[in-house]
Coordinates of C-alpha atoms in Angstrom, one line a residue:
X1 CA -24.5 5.2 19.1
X2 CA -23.4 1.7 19.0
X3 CA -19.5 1.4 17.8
X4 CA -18.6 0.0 14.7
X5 CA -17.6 -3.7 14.4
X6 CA -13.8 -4.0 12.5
X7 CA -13.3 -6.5 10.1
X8 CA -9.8 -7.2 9.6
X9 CA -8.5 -8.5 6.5
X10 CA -4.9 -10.1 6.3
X11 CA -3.5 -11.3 2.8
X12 CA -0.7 -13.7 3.0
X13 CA 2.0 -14.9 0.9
X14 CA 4.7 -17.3 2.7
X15 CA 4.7 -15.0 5.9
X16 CA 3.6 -17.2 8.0
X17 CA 5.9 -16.7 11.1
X18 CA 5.1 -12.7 10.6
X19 CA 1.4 -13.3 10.8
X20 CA 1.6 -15.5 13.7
X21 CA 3.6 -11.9 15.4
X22 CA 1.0 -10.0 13.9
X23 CA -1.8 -11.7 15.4
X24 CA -0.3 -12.3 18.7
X25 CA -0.1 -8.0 18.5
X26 CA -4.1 -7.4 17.6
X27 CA -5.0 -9.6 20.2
X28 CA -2.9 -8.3 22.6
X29 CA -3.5 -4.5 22.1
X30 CA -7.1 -4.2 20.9
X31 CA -9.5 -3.4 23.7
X32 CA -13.2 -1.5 23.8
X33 CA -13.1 -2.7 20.1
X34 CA -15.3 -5.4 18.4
X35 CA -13.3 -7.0 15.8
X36 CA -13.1 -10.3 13.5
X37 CA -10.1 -11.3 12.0
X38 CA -10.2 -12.8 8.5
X39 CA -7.3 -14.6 6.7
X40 CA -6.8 -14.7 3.3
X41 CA -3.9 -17.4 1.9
X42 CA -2.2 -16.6 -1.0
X43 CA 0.6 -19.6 -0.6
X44 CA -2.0 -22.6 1.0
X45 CA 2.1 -24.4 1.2
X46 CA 3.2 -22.8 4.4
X47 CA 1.2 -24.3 6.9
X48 CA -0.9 -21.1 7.7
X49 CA -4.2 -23.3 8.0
X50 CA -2.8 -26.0 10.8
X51 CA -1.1 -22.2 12.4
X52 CA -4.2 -20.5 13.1
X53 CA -6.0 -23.8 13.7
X54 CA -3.5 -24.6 16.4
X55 CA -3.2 -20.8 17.8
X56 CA -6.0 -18.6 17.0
X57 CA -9.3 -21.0 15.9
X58 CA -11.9 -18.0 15.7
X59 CA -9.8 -16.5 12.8
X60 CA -11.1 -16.6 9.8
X61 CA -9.6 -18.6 7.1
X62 CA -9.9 -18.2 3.4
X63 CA -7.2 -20.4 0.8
X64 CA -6.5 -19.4 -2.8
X65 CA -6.1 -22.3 -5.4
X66 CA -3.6 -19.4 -7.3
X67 CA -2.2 -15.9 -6.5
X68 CA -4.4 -13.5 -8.0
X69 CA -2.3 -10.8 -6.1
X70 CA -3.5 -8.3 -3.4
X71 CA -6.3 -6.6 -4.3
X72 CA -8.0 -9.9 -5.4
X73 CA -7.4 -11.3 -1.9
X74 CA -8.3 -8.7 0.0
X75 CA -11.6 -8.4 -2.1
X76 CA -12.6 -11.9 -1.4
X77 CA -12.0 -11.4 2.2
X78 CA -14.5 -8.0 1.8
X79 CA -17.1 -10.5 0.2
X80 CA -17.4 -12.6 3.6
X81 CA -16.6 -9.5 5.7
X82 CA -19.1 -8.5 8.7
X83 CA -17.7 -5.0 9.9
X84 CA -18.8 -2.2 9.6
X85 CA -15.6 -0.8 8.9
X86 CA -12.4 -3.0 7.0
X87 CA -8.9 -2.6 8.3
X88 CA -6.8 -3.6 5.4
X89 CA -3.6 -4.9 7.5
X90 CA -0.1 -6.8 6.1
X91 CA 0.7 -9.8 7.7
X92 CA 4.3 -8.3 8.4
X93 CA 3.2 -5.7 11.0
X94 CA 3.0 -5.3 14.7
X95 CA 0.4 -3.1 16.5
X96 CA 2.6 -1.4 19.9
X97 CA -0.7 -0.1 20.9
X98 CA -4.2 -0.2 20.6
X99 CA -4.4 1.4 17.2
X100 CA -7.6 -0.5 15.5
X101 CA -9.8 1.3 18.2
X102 CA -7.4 4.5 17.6
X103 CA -8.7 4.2 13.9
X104 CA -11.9 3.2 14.4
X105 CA -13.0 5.7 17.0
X106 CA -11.3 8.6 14.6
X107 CA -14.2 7.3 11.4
X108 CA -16.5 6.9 13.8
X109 CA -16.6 10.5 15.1
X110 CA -15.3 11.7 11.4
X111 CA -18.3 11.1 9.1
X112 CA -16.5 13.4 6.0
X113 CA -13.7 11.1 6.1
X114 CA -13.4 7.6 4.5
X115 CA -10.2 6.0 5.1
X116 CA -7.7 6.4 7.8
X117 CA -4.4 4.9 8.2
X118 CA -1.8 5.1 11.3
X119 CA 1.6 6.1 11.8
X120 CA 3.7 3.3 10.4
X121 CA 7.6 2.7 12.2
X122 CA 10.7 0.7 11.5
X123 CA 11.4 -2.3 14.0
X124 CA 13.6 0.5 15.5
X125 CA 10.8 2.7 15.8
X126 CA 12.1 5.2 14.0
X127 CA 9.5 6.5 11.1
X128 CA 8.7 4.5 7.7
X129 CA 6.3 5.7 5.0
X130 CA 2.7 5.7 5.7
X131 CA 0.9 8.0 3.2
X132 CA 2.1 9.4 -0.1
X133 CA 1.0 12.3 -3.0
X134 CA -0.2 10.7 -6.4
X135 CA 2.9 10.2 -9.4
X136 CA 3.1 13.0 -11.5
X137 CA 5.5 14.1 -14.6
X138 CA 6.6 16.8 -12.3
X139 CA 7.3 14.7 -9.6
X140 CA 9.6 12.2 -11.5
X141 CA 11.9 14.7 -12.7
X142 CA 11.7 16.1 -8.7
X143 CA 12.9 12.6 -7.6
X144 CA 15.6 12.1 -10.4
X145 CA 16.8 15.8 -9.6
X146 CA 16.5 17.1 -6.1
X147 CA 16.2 13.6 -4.0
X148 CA 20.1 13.7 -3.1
X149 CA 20.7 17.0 -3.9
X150 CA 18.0 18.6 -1.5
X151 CA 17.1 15.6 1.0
X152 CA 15.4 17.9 3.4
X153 CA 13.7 20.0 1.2
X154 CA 12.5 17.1 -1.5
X155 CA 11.4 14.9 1.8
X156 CA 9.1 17.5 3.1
X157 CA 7.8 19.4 0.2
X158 CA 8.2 17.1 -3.3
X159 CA 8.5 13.8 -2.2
X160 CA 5.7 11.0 -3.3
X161 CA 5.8 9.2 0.1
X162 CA 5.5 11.0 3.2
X163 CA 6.1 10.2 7.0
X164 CA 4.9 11.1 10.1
X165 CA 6.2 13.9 12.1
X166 CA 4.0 15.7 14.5
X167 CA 1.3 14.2 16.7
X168 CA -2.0 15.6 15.0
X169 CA -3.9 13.6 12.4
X170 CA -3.8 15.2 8.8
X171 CA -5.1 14.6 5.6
X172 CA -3.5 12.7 2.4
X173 CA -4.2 11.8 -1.1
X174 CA -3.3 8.0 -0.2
X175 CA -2.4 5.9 2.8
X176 CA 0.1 3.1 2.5
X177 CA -1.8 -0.1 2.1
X178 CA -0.2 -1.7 4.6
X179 CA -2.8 -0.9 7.2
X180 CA -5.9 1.3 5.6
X181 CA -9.3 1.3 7.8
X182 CA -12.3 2.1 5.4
X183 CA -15.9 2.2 6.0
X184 CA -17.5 -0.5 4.1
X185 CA -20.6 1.9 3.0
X186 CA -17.5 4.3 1.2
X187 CA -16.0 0.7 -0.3
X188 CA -20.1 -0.2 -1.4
X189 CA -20.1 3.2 -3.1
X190 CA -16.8 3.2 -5.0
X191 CA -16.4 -0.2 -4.8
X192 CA -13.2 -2.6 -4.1
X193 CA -9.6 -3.0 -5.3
X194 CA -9.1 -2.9 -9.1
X195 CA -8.5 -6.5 -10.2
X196 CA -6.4 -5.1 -13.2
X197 CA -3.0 -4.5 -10.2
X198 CA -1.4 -7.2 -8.8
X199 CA 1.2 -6.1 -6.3
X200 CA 1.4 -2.0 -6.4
X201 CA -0.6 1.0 -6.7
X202 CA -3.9 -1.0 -5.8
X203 CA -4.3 0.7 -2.7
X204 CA -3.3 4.3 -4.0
X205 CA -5.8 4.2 -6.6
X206 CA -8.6 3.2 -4.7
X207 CA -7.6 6.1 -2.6
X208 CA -8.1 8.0 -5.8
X209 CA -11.7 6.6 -6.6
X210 CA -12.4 7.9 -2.5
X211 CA -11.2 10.7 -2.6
X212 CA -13.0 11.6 -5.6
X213 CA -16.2 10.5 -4.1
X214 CA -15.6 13.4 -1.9
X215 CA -14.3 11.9 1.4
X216 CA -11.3 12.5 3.1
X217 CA -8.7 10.7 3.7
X218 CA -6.1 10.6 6.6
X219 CA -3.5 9.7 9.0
X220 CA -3.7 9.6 12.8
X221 CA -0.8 9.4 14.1
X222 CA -1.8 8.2 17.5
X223 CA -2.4 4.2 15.8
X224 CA 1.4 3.2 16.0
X225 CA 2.1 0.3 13.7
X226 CA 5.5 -1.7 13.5
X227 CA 6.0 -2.6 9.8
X228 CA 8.5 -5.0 8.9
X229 CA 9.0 -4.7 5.4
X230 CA 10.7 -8.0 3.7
X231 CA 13.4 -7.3 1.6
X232 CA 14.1 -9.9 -1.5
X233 CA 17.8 -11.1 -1.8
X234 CA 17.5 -12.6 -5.3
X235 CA 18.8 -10.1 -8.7
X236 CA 15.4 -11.7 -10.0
X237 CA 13.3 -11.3 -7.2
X238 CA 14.4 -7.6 -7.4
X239 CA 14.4 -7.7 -10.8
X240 CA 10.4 -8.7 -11.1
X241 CA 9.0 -6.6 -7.9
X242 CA 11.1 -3.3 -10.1
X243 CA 8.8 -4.6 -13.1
X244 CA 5.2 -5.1 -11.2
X245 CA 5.9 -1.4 -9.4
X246 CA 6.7 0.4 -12.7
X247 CA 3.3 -1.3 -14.4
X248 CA 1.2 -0.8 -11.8
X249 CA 2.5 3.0 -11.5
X250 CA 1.8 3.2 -15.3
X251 CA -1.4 1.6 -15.3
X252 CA -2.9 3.7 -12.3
X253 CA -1.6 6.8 -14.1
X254 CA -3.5 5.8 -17.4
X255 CA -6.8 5.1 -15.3
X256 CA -6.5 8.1 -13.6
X257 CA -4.9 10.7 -16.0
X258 CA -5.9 8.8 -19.1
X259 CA -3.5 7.3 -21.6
X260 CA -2.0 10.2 -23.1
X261 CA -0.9 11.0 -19.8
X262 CA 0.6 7.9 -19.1
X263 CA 2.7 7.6 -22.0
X264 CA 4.1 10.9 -21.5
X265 CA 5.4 9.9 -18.1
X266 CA 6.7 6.4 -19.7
X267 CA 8.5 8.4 -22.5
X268 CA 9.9 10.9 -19.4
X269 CA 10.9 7.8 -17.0
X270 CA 13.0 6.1 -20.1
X271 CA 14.6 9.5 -21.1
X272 CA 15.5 9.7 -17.3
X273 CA 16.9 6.2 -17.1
X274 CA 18.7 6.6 -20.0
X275 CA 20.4 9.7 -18.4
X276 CA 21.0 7.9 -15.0
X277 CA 22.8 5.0 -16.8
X278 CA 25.3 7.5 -18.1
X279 CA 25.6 9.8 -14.9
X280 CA 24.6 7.9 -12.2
X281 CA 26.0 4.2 -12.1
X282 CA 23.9 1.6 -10.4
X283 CA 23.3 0.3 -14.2
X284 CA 21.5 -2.8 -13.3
X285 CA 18.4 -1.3 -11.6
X286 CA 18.4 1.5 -14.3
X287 CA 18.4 -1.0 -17.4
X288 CA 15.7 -3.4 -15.0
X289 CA 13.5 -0.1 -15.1
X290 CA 13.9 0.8 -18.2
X291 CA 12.8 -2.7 -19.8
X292 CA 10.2 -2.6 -17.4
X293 CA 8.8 0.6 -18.6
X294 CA 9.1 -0.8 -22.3
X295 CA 7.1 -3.8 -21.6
X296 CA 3.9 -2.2 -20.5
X297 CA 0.7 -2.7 -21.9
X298 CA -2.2 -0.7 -22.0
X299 CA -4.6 -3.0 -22.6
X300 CA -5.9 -3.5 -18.7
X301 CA -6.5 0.8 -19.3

């Protein structure tokens, strides 16, 4: 049987210098593996275009008049795509090995399963989230509770994200988006990223819509990926990335669970923040959530 061609898609946004790293690590690493490598450019101000022009001319490259966030991006890189399987990948990561054949090879023998992720790692190599359990009621009030009181216990048994820890590949109910490999006849049966998210959750709830379409889902551990997560600086910055996570979690609850449900969990969360003003300090990021949790609307639901 003839192995799968990977298509992989790259959103940016002002990460210019980290996609030039990330680039330099696919071509270097990937072997026995047909790929293409498409770009899509969500800030057309940072000189991406003359980049790859000047350093990798059989990439791909798509611009964006506007930001339509992620999913939107990703999805018009799908439209173009010529793989047989997609590797969703961040701009802000660094393959140490050759992991998109790693992945690849794993759907390729796997038929039952649809989306696979790796093991993601810190610059330092130690482990960083790559998979994570759908938001529940329960598992808000297992956070506020048990995170500091029972670190070793809530990490390995309640906790929403999850990381790697042994060497076997295992199943999930999402893989961080961050790098996702899905087979593009799963993604033409369930179809692509909700337009409705813009930054959050868009990757976790098409993992919903796959796994519900009875495919697995899973990590394999032997794909080791180097994510460098960028950290804002700014009160506001922080301030607006707090607001998009705590829609988008609503809204994917509300799609999934239905509205009922979702409103429950908002009127839980404000209780919660309420509390942790009082008890726990930190005000800012508490009152930040808790008018982000007020100024959702359910209208994309």
């Amino acid at each position: 049987m003839k192995p799968p061609l990977v298509s992989i898609i790259i959103v940016n946004y002002n990460s210019r210098d980290f996609l030039h790293q990330c680039l330099v690590s696919v071509y270097q690493h990937t072997e026995g593996a047909g790929f293409e490598i498409i770009v899509v450019d969500n800030s057309v101000t940072d000189g991406v275009q003359a980049m790859l022009l000047e350093n990798f001319p059989a990439v791909t490259y798509l611009s964006n008049p506007q930001n339509d966030g992620f999913g939107a991006a990703n999805n018009k890189g799908l439209a173009i795509a010529q793989g047989d399987l997609i590797f969703f990948l961040n701009p802000d990561t660094v393959l140490t090995n050759n992991a998109v054949k790693c992945l690849a090879d794993y759907l390729h023998q796997h038929q039952e399963v649809g989306a696979c992720g790796g093991a993601l790692l810190n610059d330092d190599l130690t482990p960083q989230i790559s998979f994570g359990r759908f938001p529940t009621v329960t598992s808000l009030f297992f956070e506020f509770f048990f995170r500091k009181a029972f670190p070793a216990y809530y990490n390995n048994h309640l906790a929403m994200e999850g990381y790697v820890a042994g060497p076997d590949p295992f199943p999930v109910q999402y893989i961080t988006g961050a790098d996702m490999l899905v087979r593009r006849d799963v993604l033409a049966q369930v179809g692509a990223f909700d337009l409705d998210f813009f930054l959050f959750f868009e990757e976790t709830e098409l993992c919903h819509r796959i796994g519900r379409a009875g495919y697995n889902q899973v990590i394999v551990p032997d794909a080791r990926i180097i994510h460098l997560c960028g950290k804002s600086t700014s009160q506001a910055a922080s301030r607006k990335k707090i607001e998009w996570f705590e829609h988008s979690r609503l809204l994917f609850l509300s799609k999934t669970r239905g509205r009922l449900y979702g409103r429950l969990y908002r009127r839980c969360a404000l209780w919660l923040c309420r509390l942790a003003v009082m008890l726990k300090g930190n005000a800012d990021y508490w009152l930040f959530k808790r008018d982000a949790l007020m100024s959702f609307k359910y209208d994309k639901s």
